[in-house]
PDB file of C-alpha atoms in Angstrom:
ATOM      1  CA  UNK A   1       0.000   0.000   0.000  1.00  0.00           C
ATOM      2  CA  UNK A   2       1.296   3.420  -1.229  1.00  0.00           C
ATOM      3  CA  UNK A   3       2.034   5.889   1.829  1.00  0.00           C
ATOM      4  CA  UNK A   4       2.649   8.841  -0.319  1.00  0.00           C
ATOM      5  CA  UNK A   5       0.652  12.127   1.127  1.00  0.00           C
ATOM      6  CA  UNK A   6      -2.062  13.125  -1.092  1.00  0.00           C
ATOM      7  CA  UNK A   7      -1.625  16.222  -3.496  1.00  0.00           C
ATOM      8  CA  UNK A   8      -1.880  19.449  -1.836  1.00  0.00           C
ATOM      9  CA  UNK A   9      -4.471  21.820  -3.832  1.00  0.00           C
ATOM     10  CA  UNK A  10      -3.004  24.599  -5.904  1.00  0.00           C
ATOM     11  CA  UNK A  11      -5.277  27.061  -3.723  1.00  0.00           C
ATOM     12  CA  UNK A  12      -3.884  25.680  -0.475  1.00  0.00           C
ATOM     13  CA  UNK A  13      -0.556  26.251  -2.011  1.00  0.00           C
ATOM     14  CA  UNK A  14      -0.648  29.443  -2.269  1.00  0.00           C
ATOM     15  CA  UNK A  15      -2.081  30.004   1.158  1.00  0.00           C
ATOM     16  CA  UNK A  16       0.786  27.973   2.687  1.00  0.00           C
ATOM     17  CA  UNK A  17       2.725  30.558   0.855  1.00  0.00           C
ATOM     18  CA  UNK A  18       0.689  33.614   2.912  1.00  0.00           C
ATOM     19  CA  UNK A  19       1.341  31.407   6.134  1.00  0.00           C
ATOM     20  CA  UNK A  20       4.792  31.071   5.566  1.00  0.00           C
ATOM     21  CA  UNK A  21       5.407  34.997   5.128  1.00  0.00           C
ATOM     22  CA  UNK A  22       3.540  36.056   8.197  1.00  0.00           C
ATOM     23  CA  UNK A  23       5.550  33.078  10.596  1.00  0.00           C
ATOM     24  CA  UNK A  24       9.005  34.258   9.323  1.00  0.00           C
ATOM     25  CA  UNK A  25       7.438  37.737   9.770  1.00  0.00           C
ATOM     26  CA  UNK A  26       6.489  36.602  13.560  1.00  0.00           C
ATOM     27  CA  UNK A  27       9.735  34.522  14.103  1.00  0.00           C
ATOM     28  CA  UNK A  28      12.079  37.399  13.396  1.00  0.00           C
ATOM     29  CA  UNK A  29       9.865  39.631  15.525  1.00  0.00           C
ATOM     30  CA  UNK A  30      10.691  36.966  18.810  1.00  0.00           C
ATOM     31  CA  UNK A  31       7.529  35.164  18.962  1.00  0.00           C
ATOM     32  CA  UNK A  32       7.375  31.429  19.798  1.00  0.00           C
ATOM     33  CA  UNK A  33       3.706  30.663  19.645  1.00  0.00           C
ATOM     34  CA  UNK A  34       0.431  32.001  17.699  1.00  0.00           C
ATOM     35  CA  UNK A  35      -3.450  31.028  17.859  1.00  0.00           C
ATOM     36  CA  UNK A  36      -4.866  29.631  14.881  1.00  0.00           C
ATOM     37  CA  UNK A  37      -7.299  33.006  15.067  1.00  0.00           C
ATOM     38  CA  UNK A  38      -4.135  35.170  15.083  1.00  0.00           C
ATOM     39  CA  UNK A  39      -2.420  33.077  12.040  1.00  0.00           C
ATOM     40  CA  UNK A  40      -5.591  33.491  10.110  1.00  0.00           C
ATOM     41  CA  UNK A  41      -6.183  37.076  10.676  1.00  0.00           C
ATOM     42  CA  UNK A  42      -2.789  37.538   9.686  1.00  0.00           C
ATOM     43  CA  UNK A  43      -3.050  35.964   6.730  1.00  0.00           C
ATOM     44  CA  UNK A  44      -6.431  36.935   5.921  1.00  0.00           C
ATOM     45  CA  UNK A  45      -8.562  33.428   6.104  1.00  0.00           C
ATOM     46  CA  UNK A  46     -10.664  32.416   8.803  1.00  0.00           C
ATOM     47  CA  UNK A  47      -9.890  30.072  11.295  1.00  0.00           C
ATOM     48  CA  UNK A  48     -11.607  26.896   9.888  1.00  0.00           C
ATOM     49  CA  UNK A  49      -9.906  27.289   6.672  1.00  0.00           C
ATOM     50  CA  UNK A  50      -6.363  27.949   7.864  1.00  0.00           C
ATOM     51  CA  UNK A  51      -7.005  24.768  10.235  1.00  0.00           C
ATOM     52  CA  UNK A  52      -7.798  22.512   6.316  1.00  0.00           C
ATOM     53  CA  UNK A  53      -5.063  24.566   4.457  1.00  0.00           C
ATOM     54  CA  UNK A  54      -2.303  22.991   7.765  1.00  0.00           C
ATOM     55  CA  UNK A  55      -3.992  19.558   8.060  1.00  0.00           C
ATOM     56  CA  UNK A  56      -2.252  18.756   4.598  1.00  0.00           C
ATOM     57  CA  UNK A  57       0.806  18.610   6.879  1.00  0.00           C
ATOM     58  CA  UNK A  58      -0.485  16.297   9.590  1.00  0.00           C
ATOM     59  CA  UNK A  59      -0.579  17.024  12.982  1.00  0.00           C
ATOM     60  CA  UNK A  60       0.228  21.056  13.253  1.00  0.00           C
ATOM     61  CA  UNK A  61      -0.498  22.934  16.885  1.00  0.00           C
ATOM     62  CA  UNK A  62      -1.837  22.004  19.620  1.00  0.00           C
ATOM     63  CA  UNK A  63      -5.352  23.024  21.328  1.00  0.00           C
ATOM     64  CA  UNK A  64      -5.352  25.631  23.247  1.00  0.00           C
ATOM     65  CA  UNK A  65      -1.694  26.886  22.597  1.00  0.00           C
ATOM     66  CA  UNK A  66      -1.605  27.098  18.818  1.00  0.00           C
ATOM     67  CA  UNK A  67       0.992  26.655  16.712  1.00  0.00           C
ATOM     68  CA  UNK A  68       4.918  26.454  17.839  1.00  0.00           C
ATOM     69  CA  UNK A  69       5.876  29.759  15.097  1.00  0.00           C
ATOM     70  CA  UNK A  70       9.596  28.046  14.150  1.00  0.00           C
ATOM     71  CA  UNK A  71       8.531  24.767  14.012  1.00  0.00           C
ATOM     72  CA  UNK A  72       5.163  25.732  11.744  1.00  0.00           C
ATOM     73  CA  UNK A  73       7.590  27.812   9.537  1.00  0.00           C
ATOM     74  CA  UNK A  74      10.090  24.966   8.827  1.00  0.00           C
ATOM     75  CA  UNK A  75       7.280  22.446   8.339  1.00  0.00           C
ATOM     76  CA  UNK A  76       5.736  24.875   5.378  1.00  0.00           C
ATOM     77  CA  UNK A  77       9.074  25.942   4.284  1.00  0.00           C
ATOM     78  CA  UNK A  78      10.201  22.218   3.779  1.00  0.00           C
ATOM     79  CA  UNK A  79       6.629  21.424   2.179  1.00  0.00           C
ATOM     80  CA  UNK A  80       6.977  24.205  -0.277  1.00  0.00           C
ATOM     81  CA  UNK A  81      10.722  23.201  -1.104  1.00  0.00           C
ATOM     82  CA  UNK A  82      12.131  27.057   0.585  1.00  0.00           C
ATOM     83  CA  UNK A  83      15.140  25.534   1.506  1.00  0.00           C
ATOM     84  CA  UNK A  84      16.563  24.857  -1.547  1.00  0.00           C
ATOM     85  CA  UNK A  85      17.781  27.196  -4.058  1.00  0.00           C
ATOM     86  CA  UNK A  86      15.741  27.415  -7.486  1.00  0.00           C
ATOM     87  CA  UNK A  87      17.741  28.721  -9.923  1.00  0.00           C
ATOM     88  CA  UNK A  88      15.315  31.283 -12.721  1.00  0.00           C
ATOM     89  CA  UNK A  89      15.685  33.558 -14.917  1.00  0.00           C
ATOM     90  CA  UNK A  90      13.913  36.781 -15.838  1.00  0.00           C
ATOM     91  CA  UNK A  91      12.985  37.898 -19.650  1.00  0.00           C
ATOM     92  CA  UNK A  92      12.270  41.455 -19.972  1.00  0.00           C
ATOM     93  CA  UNK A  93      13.903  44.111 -18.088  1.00  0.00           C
ATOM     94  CA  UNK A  94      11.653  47.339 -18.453  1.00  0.00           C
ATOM     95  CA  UNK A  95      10.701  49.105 -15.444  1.00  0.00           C
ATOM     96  CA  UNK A  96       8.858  46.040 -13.747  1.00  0.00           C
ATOM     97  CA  UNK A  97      11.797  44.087 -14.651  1.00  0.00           C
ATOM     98  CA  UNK A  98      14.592  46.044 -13.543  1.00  0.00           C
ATOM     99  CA  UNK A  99      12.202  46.061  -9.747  1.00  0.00           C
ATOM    100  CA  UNK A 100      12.075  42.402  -9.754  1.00  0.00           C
ATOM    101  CA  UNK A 101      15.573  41.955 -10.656  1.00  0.00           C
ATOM    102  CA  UNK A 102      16.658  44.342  -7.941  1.00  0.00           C
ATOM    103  CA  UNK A 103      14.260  43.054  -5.100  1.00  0.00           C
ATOM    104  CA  UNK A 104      16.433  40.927  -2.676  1.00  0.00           C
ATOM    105  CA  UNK A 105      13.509  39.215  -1.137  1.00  0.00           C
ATOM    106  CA  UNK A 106      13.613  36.402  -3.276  1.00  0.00           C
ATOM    107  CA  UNK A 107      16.826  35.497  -2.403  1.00  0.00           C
ATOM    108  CA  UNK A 108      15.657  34.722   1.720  1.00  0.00           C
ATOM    109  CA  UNK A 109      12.219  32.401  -0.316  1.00  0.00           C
ATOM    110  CA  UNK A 110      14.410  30.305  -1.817  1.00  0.00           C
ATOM    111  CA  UNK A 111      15.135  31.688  -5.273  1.00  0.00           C
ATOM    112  CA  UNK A 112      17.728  33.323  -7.290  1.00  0.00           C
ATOM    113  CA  UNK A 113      17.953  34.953 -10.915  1.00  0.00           C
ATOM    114  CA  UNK A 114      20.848  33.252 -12.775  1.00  0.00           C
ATOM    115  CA  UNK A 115      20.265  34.800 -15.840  1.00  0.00           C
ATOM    116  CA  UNK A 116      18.762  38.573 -16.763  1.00  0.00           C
ATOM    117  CA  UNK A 117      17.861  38.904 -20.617  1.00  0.00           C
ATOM    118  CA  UNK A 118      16.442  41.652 -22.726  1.00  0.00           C
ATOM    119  CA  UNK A 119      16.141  42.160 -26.594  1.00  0.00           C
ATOM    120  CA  UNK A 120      17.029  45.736 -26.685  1.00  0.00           C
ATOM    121  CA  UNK A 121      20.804  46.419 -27.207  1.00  0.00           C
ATOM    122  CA  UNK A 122      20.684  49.285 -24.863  1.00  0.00           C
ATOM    123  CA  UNK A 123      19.904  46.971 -22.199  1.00  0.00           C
ATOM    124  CA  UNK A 124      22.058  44.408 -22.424  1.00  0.00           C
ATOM    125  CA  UNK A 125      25.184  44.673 -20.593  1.00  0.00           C
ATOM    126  CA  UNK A 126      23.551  46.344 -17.235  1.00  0.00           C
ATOM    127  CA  UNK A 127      23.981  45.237 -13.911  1.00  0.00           C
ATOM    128  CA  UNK A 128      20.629  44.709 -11.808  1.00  0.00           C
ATOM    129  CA  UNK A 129      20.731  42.709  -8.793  1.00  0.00           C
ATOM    130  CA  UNK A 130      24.746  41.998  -9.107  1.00  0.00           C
ATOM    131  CA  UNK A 131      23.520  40.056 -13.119  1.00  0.00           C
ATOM    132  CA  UNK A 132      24.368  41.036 -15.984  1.00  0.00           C
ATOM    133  CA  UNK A 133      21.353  41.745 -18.844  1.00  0.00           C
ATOM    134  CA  UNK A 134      21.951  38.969 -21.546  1.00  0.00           C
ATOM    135  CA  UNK A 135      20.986  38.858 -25.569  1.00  0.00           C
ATOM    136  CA  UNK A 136      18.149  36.917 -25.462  1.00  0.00           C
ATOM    137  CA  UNK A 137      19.818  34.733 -28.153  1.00  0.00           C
ATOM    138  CA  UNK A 138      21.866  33.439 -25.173  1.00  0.00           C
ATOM    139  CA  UNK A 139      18.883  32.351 -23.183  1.00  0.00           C
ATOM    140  CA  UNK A 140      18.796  28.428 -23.975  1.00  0.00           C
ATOM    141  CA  UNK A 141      23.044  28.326 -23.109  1.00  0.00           C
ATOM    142  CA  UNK A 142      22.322  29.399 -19.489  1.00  0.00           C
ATOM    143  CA  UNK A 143      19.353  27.559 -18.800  1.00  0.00           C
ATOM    144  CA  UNK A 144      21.388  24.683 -19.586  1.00  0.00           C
ATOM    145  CA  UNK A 145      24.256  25.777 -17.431  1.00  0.00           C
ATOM    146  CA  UNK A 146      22.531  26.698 -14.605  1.00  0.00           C
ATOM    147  CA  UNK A 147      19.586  24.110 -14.967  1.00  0.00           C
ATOM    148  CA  UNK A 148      17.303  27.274 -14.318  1.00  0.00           C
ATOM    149  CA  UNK A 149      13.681  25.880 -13.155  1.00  0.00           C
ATOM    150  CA  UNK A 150      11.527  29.131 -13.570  1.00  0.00           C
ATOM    151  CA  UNK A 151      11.213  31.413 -15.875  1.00  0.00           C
ATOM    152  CA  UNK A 152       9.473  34.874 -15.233  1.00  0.00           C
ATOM    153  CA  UNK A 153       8.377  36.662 -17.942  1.00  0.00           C
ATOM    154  CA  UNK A 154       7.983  40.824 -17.908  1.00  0.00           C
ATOM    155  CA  UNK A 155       8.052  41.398 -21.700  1.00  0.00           C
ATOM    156  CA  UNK A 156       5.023  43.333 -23.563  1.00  0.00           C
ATOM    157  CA  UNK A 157       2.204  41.249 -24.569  1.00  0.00           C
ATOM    158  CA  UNK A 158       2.989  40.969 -28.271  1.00  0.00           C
ATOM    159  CA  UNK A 159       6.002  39.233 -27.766  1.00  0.00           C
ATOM    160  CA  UNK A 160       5.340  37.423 -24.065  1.00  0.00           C
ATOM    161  CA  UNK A 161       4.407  33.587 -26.315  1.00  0.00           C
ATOM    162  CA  UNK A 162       7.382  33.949 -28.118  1.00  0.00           C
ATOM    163  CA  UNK A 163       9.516  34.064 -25.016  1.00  0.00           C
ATOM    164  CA  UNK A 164       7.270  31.486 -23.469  1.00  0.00           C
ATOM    165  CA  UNK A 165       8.141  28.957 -26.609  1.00  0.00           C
ATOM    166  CA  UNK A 166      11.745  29.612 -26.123  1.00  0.00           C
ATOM    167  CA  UNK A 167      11.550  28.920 -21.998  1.00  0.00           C
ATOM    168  CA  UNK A 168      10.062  25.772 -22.776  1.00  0.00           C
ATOM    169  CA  UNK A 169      11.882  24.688 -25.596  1.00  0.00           C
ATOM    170  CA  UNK A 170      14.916  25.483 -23.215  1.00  0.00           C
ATOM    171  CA  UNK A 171      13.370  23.040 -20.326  1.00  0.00           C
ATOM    172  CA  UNK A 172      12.364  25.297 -18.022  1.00  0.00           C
ATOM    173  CA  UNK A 173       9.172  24.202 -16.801  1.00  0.00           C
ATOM    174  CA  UNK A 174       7.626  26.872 -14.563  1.00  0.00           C
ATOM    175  CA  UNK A 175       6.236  30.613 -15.572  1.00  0.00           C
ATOM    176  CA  UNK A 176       5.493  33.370 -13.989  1.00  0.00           C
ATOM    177  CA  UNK A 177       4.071  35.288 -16.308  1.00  0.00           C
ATOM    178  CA  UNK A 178       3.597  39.559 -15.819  1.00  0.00           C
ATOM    179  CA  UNK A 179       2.682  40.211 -19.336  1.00  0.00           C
ATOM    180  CA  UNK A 180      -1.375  40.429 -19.603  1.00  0.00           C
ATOM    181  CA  UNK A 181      -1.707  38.058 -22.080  1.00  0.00           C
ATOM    182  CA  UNK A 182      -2.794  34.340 -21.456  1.00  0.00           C
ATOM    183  CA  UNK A 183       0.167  32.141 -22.470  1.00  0.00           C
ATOM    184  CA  UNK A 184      -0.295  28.697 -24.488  1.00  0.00           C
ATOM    185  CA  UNK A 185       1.900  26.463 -22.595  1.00  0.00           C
ATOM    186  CA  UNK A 186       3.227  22.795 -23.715  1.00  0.00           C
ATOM    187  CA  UNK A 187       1.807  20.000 -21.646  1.00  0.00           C
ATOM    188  CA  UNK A 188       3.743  19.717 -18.457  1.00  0.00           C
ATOM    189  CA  UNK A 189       4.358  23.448 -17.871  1.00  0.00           C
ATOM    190  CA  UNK A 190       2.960  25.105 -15.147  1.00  0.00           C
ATOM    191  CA  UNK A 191       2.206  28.689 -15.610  1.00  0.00           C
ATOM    192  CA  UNK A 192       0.908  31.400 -13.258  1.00  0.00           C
ATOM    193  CA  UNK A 193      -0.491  34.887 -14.346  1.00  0.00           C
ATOM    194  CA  UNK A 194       0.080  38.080 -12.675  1.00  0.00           C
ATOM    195  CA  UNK A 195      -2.049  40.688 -14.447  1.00  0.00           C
ATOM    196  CA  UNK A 196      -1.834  43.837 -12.508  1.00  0.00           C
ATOM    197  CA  UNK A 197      -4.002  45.739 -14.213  1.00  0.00           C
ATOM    198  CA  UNK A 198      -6.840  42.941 -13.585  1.00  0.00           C
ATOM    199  CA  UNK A 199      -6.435  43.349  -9.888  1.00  0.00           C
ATOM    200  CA  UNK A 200      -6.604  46.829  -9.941  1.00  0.00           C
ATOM    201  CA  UNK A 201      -9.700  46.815 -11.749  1.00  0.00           C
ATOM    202  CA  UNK A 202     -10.937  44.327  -8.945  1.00  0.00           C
ATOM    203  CA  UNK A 203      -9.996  46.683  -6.333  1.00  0.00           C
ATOM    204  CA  UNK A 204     -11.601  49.581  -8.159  1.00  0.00           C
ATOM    205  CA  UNK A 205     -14.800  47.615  -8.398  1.00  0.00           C
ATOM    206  CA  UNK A 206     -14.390  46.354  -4.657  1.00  0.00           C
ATOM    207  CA  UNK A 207     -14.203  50.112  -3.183  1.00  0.00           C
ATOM    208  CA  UNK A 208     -17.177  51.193  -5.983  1.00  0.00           C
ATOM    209  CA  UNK A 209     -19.457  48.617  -4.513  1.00  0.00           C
ATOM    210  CA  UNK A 210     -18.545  49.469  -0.936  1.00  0.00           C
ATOM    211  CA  UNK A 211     -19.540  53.401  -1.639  1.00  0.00           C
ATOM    212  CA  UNK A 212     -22.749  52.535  -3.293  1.00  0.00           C
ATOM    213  CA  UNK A 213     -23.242  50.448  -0.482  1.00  0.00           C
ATOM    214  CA  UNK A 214     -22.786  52.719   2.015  1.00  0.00           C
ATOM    215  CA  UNK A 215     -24.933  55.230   0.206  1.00  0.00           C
ATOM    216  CA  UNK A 216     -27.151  52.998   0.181  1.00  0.00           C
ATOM    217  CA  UNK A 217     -27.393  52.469   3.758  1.00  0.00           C
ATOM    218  CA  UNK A 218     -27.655  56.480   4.577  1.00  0.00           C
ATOM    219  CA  UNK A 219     -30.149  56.922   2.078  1.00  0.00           C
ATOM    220  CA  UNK A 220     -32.441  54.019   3.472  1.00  0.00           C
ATOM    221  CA  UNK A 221     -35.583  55.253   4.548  1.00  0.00           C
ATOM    222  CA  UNK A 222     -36.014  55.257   8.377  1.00  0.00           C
ATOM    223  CA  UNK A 223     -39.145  53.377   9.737  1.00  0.00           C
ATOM    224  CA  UNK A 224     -40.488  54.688  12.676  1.00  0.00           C
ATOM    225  CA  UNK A 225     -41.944  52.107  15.013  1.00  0.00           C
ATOM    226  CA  UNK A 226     -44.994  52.792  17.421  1.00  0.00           C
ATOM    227  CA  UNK A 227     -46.121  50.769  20.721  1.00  0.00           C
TER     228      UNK A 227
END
């Protein structure tokens, strides 16, 4: 009979992700323990769902103590494979490029850009992020080389498949993919889209339909009620 743990959900994935941030967050600020209430405030879940997202990873806390904060954070870390270095590389280093090849936090999460490409000859040769910006012609040599895992994409939309053919025909076999444009993937690739323009027009809609509510509510008429 097997023994192997059943998949984890891509939803609770990304949750685990959440949890992870806020107990590293809570670890380097000194604390040792935190309620299942507090972790799922934090994190922005309630209580019941947190307590399903951590049951994936057999027994977790204990009741009426909570959660031991260093012990929680290894456990996810280990789950979510933190504590080993994935090598990626980043195509497309416009503004949002240049940020996420200059943000440092993704070095303490586990990963590291081994290769920075761009197709604009003014481009290449810059240092962001201690990297050098590559011809994208030399793309497929240091995937190889570096056996690079991930590949994020930050390229416009009209050329963001053409870059996502030649990460895959290079092996890489995870995207994260910035440009807002839906991606056509080969079989086997997994690919995640971050469209920020989508989730600001979420948000916008979010805070319209809280004002109308509100107005809503004042201009409710008031009923007067009579013994």
């Amino acid at each position: 009979m097997s023994s192997t743990r059943p998949r984890i959900p891509e939803a609770t994935v990304a949750r685990l992700a959440v949890y992870l941030r806020v107990l590293t967050g809570l670890a380097d600020g000194g604390r040792s323990n935190v309620s299942s209430g507090e972790l799922a405030s934090a994190a922005g879940v309630n209580p019941a769902g947190l307590r399903k997202d951590l049951s994936h990873l057999g027994p977790c806390g204990v009741r009426g103590v909570g959660y031991e904060v260093g012990t929680l954070r290894d456990r996810i870390a280990r789950v979510l494979g933190v504590e080993r270095s994935r090598p990626c590389v980043l195509v497309g280093i416009g503004n949002l490029g240049t940020a996420l090849a200059d943000y440092a936090g993704f070095g303490s999460r586990g990963f590291r850009f081994v290769g920075l490409f761009d197709a604009a000859p003014e481009r290449v040769g810059r240092r962001i992020g201690g990297q050098p910006v590559r011809p994208v012609d030399e793309l497929d040599e240091v995937v190889a080389a570096t056996a690079a895992t991930i590949g994020v994409i930050a390229t416009p939309a009209d050329v963001a498949q053409s870059v996502c053919d030649r990460l895959t025909a290079a092996g890489v076999r995870s995207i994260l993919n910035f440009a807002p444009v839906a991606l056509n993937a080969p079989a086997g690739v997994d690919v995640r889209q971050v469209d920020l323009s989508v989730e600001l027009q979420v948000l916008a809609f979010l805070g319209q339909q809280r004002g109308t509510t509100a107005t809503a509510a004042l201009e409710a008429p008031s009923v007067e009620v009579t013994a």
